[in-house]
Coordinates of C-alpha atoms and ligand atoms in Angstrom, one line a residue:
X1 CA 20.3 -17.5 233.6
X2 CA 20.2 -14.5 231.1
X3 CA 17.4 -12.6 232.1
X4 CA 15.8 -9.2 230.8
X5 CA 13.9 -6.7 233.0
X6 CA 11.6 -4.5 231.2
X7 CA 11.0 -0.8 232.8
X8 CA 13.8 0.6 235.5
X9 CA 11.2 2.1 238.0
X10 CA 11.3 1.3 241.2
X11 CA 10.3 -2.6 241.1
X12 CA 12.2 -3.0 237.9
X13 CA 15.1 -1.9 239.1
X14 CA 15.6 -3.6 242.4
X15 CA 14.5 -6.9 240.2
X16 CA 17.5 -6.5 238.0
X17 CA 19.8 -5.4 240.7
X18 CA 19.1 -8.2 243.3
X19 CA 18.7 -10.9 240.2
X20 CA 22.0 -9.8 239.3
X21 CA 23.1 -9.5 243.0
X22 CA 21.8 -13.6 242.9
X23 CA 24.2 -14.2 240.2
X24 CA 21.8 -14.1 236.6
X25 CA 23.4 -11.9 233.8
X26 CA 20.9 -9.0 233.9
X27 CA 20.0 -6.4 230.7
X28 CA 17.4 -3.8 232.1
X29 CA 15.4 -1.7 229.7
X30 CA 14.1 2.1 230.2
X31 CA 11.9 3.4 227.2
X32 CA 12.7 7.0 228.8
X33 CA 15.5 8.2 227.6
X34 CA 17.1 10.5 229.9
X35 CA 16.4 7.9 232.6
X36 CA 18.1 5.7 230.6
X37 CA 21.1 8.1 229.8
X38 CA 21.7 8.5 233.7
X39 CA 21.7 4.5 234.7
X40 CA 23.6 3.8 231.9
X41 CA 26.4 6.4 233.1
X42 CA 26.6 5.3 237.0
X43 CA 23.7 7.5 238.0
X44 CA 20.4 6.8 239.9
X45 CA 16.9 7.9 239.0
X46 CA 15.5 7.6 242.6
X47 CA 16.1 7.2 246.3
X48 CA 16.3 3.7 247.4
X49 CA 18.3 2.4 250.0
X50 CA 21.3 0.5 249.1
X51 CA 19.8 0.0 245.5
X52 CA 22.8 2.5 244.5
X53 CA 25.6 0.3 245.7
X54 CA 24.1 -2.7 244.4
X55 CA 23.8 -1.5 241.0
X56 CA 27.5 -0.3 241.3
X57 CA 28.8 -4.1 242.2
X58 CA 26.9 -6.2 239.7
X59 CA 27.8 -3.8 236.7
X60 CA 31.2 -3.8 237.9
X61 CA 31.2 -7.4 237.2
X62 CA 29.4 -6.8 234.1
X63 CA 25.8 -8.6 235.6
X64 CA 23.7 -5.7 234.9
X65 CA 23.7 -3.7 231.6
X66 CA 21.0 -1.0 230.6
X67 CA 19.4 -0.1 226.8
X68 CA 16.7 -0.7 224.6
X69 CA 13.5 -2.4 225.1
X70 CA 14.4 -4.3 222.0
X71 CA 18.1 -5.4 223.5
X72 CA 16.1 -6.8 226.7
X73 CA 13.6 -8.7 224.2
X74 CA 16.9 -9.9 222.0
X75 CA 18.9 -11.0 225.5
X76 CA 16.7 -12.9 227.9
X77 CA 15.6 -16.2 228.4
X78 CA 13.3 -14.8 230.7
X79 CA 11.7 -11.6 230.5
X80 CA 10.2 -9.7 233.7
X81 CA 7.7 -6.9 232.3
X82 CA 8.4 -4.2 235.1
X83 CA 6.4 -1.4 233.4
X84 CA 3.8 1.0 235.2
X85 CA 0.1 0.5 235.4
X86 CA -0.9 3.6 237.0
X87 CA -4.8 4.5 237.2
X88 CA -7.7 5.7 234.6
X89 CA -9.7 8.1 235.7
X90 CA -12.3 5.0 236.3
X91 CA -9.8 3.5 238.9
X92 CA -9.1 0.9 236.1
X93 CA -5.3 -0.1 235.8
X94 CA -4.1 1.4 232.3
X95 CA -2.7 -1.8 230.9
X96 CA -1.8 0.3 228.0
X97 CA 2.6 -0.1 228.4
X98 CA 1.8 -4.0 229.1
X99 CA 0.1 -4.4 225.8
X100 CA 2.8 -2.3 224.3
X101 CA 5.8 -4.5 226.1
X102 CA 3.9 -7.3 224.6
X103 CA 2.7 -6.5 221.3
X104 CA 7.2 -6.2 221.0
X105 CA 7.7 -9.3 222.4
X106 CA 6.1 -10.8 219.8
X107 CA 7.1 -9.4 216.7
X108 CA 10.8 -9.5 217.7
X109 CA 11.4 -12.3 220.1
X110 CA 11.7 -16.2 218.6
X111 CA 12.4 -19.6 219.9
X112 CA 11.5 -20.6 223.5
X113 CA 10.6 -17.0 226.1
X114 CA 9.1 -17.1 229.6
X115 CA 7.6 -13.7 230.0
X116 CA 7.1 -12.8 233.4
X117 CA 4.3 -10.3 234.6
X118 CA 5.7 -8.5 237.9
X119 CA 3.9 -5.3 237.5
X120 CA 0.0 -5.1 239.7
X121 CA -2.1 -6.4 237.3
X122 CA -5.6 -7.1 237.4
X123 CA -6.7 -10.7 237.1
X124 CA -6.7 -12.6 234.0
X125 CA -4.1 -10.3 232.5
X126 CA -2.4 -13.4 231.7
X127 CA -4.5 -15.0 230.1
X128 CA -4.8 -11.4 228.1
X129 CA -1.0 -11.4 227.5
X130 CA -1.5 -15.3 226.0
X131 CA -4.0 -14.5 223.6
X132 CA -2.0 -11.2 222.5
X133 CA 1.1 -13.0 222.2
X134 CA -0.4 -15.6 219.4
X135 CA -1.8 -12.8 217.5
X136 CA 1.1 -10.4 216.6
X137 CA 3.7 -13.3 217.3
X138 CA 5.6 -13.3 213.5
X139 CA 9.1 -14.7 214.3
X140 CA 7.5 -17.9 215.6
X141 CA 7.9 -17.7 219.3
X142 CA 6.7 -20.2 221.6
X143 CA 6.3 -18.8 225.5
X144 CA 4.7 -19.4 228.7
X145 CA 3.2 -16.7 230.5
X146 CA 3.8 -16.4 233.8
X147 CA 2.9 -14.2 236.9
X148 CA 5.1 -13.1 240.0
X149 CA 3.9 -10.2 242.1
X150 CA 6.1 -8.4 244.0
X151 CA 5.6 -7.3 247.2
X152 CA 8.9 -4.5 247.8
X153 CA 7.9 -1.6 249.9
X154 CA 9.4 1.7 248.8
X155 CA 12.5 2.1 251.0
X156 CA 13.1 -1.6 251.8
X157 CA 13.0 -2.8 248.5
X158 CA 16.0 -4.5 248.3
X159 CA 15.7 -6.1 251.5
X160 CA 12.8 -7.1 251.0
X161 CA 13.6 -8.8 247.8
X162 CA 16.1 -10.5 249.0
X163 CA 15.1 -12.0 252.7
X164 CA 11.2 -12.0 251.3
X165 CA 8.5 -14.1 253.4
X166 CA 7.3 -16.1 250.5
X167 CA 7.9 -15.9 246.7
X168 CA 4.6 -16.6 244.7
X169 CA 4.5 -17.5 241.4
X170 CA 1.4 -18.0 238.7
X171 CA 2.6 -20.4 236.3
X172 CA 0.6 -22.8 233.8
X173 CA 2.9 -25.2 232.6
X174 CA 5.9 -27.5 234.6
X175 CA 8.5 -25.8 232.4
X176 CA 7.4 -22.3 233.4
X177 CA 7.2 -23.3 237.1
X178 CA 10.7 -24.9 237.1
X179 CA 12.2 -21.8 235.3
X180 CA 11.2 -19.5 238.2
X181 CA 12.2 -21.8 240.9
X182 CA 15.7 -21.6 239.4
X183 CA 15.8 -18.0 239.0
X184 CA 14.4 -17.9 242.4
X185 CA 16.6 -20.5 243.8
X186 CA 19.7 -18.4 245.9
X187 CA 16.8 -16.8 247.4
X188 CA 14.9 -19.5 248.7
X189 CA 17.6 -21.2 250.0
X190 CA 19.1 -18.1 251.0
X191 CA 22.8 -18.5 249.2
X192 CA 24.0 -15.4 248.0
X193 CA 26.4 -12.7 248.9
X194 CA 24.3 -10.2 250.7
X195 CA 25.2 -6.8 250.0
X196 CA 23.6 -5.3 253.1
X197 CA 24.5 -7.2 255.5
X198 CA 27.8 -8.9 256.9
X199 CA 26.1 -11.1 258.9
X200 CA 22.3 -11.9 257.5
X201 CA 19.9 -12.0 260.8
X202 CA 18.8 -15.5 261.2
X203 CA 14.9 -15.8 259.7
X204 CA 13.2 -18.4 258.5
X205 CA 13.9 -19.2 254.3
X206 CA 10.9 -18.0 252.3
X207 CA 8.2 -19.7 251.4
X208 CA 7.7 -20.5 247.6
X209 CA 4.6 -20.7 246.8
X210 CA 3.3 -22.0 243.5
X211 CA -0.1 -21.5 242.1
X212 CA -2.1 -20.5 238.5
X213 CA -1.9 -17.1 237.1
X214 CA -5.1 -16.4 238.1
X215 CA -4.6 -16.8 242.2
X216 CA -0.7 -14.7 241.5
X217 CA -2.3 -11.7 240.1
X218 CA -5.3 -11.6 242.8
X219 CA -2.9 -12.3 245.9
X220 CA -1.3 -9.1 245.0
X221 CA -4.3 -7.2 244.9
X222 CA -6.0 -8.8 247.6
X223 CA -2.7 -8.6 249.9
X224 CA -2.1 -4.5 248.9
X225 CA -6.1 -4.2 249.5
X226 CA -6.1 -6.0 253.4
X227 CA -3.2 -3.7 254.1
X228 CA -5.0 -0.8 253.2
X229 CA -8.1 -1.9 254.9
X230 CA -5.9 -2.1 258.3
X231 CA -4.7 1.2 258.4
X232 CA -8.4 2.9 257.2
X233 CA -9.5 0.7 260.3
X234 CA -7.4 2.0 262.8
X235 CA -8.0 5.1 261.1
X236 CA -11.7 5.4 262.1
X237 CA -10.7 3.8 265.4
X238 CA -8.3 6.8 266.3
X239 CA -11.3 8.9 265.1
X240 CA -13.7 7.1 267.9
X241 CA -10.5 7.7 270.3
X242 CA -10.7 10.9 269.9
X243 CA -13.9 11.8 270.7
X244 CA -14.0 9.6 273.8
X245 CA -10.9 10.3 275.3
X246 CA -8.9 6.8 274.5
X247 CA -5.3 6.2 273.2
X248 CA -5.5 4.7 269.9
X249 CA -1.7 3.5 270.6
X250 CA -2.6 1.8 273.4
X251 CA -5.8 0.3 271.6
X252 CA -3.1 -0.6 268.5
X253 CA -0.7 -2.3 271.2
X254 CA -3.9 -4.3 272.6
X255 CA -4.8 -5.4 269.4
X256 CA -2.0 -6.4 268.1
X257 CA -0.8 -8.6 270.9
X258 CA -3.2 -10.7 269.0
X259 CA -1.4 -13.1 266.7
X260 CA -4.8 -13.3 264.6
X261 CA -4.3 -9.8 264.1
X262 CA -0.8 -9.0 264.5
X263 CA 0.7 -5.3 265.5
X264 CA 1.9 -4.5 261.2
X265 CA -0.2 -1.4 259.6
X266 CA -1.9 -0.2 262.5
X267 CA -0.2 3.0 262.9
X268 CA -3.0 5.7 262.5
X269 CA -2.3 9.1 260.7
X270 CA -2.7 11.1 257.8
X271 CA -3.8 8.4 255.5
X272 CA -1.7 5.8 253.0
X273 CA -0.3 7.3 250.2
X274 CA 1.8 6.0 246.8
X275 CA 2.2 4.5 243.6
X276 CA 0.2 1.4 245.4
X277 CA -2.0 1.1 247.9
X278 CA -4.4 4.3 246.3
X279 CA -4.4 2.3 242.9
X280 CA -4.6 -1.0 243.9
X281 CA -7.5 -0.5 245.7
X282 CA -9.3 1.3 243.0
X283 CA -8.3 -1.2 240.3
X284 CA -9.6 -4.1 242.7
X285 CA -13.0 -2.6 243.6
X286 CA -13.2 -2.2 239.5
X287 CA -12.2 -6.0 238.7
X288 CA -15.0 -6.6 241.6
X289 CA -17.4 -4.6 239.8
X290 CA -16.9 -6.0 236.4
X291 CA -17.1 -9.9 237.9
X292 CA -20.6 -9.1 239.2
X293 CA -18.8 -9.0 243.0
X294 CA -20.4 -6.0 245.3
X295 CA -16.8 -5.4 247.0
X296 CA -18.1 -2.2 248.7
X297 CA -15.9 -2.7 251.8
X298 CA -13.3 -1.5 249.8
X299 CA -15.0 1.7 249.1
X300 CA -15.3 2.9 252.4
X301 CA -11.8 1.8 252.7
X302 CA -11.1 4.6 249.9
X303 CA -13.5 6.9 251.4
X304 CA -11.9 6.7 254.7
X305 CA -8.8 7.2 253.4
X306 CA -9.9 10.3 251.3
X307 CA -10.9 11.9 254.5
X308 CA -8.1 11.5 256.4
X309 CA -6.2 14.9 255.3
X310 CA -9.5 17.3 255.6
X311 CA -9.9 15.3 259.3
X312 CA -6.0 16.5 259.7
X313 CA -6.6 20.1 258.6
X314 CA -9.5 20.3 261.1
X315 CA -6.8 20.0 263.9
X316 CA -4.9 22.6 262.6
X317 CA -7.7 25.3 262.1
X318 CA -8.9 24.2 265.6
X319 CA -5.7 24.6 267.1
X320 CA -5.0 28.1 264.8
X321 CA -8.3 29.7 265.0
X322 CA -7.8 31.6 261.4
X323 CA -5.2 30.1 258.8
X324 CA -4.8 32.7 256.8
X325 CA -1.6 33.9 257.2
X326 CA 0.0 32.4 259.2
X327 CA 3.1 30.2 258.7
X328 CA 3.4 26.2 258.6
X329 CA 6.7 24.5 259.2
X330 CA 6.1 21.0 256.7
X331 CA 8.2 18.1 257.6
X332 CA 7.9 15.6 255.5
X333 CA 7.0 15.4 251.7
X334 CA 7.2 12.1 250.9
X335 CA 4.2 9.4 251.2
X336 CA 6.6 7.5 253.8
X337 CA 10.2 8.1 255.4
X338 CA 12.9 6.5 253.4
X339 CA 11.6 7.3 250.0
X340 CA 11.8 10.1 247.8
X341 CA 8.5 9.5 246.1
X342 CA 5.5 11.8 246.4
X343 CA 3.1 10.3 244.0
X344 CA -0.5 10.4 245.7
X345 CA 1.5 11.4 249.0
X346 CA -0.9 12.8 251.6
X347 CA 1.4 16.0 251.7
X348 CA 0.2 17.1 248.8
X349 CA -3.5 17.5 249.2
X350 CA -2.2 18.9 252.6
X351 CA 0.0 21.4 251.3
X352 CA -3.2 22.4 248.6
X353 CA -5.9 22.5 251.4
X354 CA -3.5 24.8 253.5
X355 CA -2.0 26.8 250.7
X356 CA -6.4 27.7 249.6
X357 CA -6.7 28.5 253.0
X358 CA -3.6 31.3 253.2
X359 CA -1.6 30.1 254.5
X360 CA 2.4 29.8 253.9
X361 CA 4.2 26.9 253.8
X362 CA 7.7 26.0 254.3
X363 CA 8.7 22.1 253.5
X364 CA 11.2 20.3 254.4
X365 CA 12.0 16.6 253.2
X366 CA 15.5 14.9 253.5
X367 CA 15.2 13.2 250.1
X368 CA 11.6 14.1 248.4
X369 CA 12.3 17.7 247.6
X370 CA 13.2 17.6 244.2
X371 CA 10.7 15.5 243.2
X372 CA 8.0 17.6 244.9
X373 CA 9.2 20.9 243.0
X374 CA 7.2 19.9 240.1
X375 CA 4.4 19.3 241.9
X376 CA 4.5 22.2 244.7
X377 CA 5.6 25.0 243.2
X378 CA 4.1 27.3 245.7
X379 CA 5.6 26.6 248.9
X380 CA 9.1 27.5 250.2
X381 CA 11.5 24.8 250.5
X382 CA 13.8 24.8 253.0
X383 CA 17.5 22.8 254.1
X384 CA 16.3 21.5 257.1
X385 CA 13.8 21.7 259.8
X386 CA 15.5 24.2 262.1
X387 CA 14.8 26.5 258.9
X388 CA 11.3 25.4 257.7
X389 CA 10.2 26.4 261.9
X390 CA 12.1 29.8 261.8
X391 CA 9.1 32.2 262.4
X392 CA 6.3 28.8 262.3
X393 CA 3.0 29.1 264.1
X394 CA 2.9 25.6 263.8
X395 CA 5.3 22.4 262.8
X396 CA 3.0 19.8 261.0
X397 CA 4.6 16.5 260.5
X398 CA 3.4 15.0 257.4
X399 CA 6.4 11.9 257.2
X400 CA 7.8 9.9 260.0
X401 CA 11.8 10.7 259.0
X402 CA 13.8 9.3 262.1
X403 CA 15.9 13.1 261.2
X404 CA 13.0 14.3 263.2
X405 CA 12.5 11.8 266.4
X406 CA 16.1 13.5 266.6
X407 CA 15.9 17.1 266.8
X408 CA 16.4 20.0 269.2
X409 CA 13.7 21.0 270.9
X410 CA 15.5 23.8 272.9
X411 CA 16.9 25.4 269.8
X412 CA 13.1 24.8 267.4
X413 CA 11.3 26.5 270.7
X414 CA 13.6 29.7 270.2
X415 CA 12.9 29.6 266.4
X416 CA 8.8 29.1 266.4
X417 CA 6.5 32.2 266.4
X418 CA 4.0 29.5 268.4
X419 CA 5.3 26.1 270.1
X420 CA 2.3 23.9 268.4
X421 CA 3.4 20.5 266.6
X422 CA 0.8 19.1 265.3
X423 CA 2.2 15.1 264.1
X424 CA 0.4 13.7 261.7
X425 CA 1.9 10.3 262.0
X426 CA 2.4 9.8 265.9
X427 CA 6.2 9.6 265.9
X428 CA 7.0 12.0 269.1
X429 CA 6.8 11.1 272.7
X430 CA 4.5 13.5 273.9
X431 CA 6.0 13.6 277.0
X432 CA 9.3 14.6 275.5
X433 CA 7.8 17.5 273.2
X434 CA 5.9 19.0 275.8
X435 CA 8.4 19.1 278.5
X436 CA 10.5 21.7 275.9
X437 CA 7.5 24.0 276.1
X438 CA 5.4 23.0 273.4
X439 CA 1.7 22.1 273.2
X440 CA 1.5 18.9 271.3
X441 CA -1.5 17.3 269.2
X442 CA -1.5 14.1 267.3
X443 CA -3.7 11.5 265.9
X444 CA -6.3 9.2 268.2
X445 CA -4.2 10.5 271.3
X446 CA -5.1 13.3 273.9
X447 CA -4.3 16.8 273.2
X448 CA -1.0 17.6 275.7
X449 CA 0.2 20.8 276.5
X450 CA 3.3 22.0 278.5
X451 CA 3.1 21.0 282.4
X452 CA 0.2 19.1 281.4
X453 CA -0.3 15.3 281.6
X454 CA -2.1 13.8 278.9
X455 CA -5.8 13.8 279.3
X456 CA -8.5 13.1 278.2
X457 CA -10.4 14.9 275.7
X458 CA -13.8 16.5 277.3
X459 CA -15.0 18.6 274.3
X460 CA -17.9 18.2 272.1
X461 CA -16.5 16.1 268.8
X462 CA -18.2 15.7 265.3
X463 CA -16.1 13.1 263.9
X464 CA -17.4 11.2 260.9
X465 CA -20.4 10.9 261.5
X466 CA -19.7 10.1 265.2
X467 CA -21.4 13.1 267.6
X468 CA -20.8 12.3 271.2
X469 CA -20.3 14.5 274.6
X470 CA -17.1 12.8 275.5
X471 CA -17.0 13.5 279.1
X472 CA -20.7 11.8 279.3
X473 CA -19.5 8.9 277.8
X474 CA -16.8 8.7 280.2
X475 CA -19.2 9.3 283.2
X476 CA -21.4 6.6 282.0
Ligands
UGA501 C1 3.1 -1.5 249.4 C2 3.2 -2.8 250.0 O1 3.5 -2.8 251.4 C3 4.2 -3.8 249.3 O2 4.1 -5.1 249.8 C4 3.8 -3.8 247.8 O3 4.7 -4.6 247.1 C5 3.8 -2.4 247.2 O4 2.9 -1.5 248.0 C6 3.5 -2.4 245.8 O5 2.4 -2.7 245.4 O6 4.4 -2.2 244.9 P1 4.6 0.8 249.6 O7 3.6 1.4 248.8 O8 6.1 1.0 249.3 O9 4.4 -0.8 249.6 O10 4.4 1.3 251.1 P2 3.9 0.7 252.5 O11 5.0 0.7 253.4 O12 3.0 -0.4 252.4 O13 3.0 2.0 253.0 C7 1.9 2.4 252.2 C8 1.2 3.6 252.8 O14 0.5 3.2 254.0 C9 2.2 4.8 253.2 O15 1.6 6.0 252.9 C10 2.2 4.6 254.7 O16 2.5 5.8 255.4 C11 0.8 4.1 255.1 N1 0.8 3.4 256.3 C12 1.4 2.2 256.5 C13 0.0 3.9 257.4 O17 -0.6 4.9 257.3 N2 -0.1 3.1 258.5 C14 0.5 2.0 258.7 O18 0.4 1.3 259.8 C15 1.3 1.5 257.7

């Protein structure tokens, strides 16, 4: 099928890539011109595993072109809008590049167009895009409107678009349902070339599930908001851990042995970060709001959240005494390993806090660097960790790289001024990091230093509201 995909960000361009991949002939458009410049001369904007190679093979075959919004509207039968909905300064989604995406649609398109919404959107933006469709259309197009959330993590994308769980669709009309099940087709049935593996592990085919526009758009939010509500969970459960001397991997592990619960998103740590989660939850406590629906649970979700890095920097100024001056090795940048995207990443109202406080920071990020220069001009980058800990009086680990579960200890223990790591995501074994000399703290676990085993914590804790003599809760 021709299809157009409108906006090459992160979601727009692993759609055209893997639709391509599936065998559609593809024409991706990017309003940004220098972004456009680059994928239109073999380049890459971002990181994203195995997106690179994909792109590579489909153009080769001529599958996948880039240009113009106005080529994409003039080339697809179906058109997936792929533009950005970041947040107002209300925590409403700016729909203001949908309207725009659709206000072209219909002055240039004509004859029969199913136009796709894939970007978050609140409810009822369908119904929105309908109404604004009939107004400006001039070229008398008819259209359906449909909705297909994606649900691609940063760094897996393509995977995950390819060997999804389910496939949900919004659509209104037989003819708009029946369009996306043959676009969606290889997928469900799982008959494609794969490009990242040889042999594809055996899992069961997706689930396509078809519903109204209305239920699409609020799975997405609803799915992106339960996530989010798991990790600020576990979050205040490592808090509680903390202060009474428990293991919140251990109270994870229990947990999720539970299939009504499941082990997924309960990692605790400095808080969930990105172009998503943050957003989405705003944007879905506002449609709440505005539908008369007291959706507070999601606040504290947000407020939990917001904590998280001023309940991290606590552990360092416990463990430094006085910040000022004195130097932080940063590893990590970006809001998760495998990405090079720090938009609302936790690292950088870490690095801010830390930097107000004194002290220096040197980062290092295998991939996020460049995109954090903007952002952090203060800090010293570095080309790898070894360098960031030269002279440290403490490594913080902000992003859960795998670079770093493989370090030497031996040679970071003869660069640090101090042997302190304090892991902000619990991705050492204690055991391991304290047996090459250096005192290790994390999150919702027991504080363990050299020749120590971990125990548990016996001081006095104020956390969150939480004010408990540990060790007399243990006696009791
Ligand atoms: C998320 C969803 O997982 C996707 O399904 C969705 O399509 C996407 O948003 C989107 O709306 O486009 P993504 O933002 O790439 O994907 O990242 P996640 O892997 O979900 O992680 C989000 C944040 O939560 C990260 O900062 C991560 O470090 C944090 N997290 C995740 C935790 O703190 N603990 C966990 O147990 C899991």
């Amino acid at each position: 099928m021709k299809v157009s995909v409108i906006g090459a960000g992160y979601v727009g361009l692993t759609t055209a890539a893997c639709l391509a991949q599936i065998g559609h002939d593809v024409f991706c458009s990017e309003s940004d011109v220098e972004k456009l410049s680059k994928l239109q001369n073999g380049g890459m904007p971002i990181f994203e595993p195995h997106l690179q190679d994909v792109i590579k093979g489909v153009r080769k075959v001529g599958r996948l072109r880039f240009g113009s919004t106005e080529e994409a509207i003039a080339w697809g039968d179906a058109i997936f809008i792929c533009v950005g909905t970041p947040p107002l300064a209300n925590g409403d989604a700016d729909l203001c590049a949908i309207e725009g995406v659709a206000r072209a649609i219909a002055k240039r398109a004509s004859g029969y167009r199913l136009i796709i919404e894939k970007s978050t959107v609140p409810v009822q933006t369908g119904g929105q895009l309908r109404k604004h469709l009939s107004v400006h259309s001039t070229n008398g197009l008819r259209y359906d409107v449909a909705s297909n959330p994606e649900f691609l993590r940063e760094g897996t994308s393509v995977e995950d678009f390819l060997h999804p769980d389910r496939i949900v669709i919004g659509a209104d009309s037989p003819r708009a349902a029946d369009l996306l099940h043959e676009i969606y087709e290889p997928i469900v049935k799982q008959r494609f070339t794969c490009p990242i593996h040889s042999d594809c592990p055996k899992r069961k085919d997706p689930t396509f599930l078809a519903t109204d526009t209305n239920s699409a758009e609020l799975i997405k939010h609803a799915s992106n908001s339960f996530l989010a509500m798991k990790i600020s969970f576990i979050n205040m459960v490592a808090n509680l851990c903390e202060v009474v001397g428990a293991d919140v991997t251990k109270v994870a592990e229990g947990m999720g042995l539970d299939p009504r619960i499941g082990p997924a998103f309960l990692n605790p740590g400095i808080g969930f970060g990105g172009f998503c989660f943050p957003k989405d939850v705003q944007a879905f406590v506002r449609i709440a709001e505005k539908s008369g629906c007291d959706f507070s649970l999601l606040r504290e979700v947000e407020k939990i959240n917001q904590r998280r890095v001023e309940h991290f920097v606590e552990k360092i100024r416990k463990e430094l005494w006085v910040v000022r001056g004195k130097k932080i090795a940063l590893w990590g940048l970006a809001f998760k390993p495998n990405t090079d995207d720090v938009r609302f990443a936790p690292s950088l109202t870490l690095v801010k806090a830390l930097l107000d406080e004194g002290a220096e920071v040197n980062a290092y990020d295998p991939e996020a660097m460049e995109k954090a220069k903007s952002v952090l001009p203060n800090i010293t980058y570095c080309s790898s960790p070894y360098e960031a800990a030269e002279g440290a009086d403490a490594i913080v680990i902000v992003t859960e790289w795998d670079e770093f579960r493989q370090v030497d200890w031996d040679r970071l223990r003869l660069a640090v001024e101090r042997p302190l790591v304090v892991d902000g995501r619990n991705m050492l074994d204690a055991a391991e990091v304290t047996r090459r000399g250096f005192h290790y703290v994390s999150v919702g676990r027991p504080v363990v230093t050299p020749g120590q085993l971990p125990s548990a914590a016996k001081d006095v804790h104020s956390v969150e509201g939480v004010q408990v003599e540990a060790a007399s809760v243990l006696a009791k």
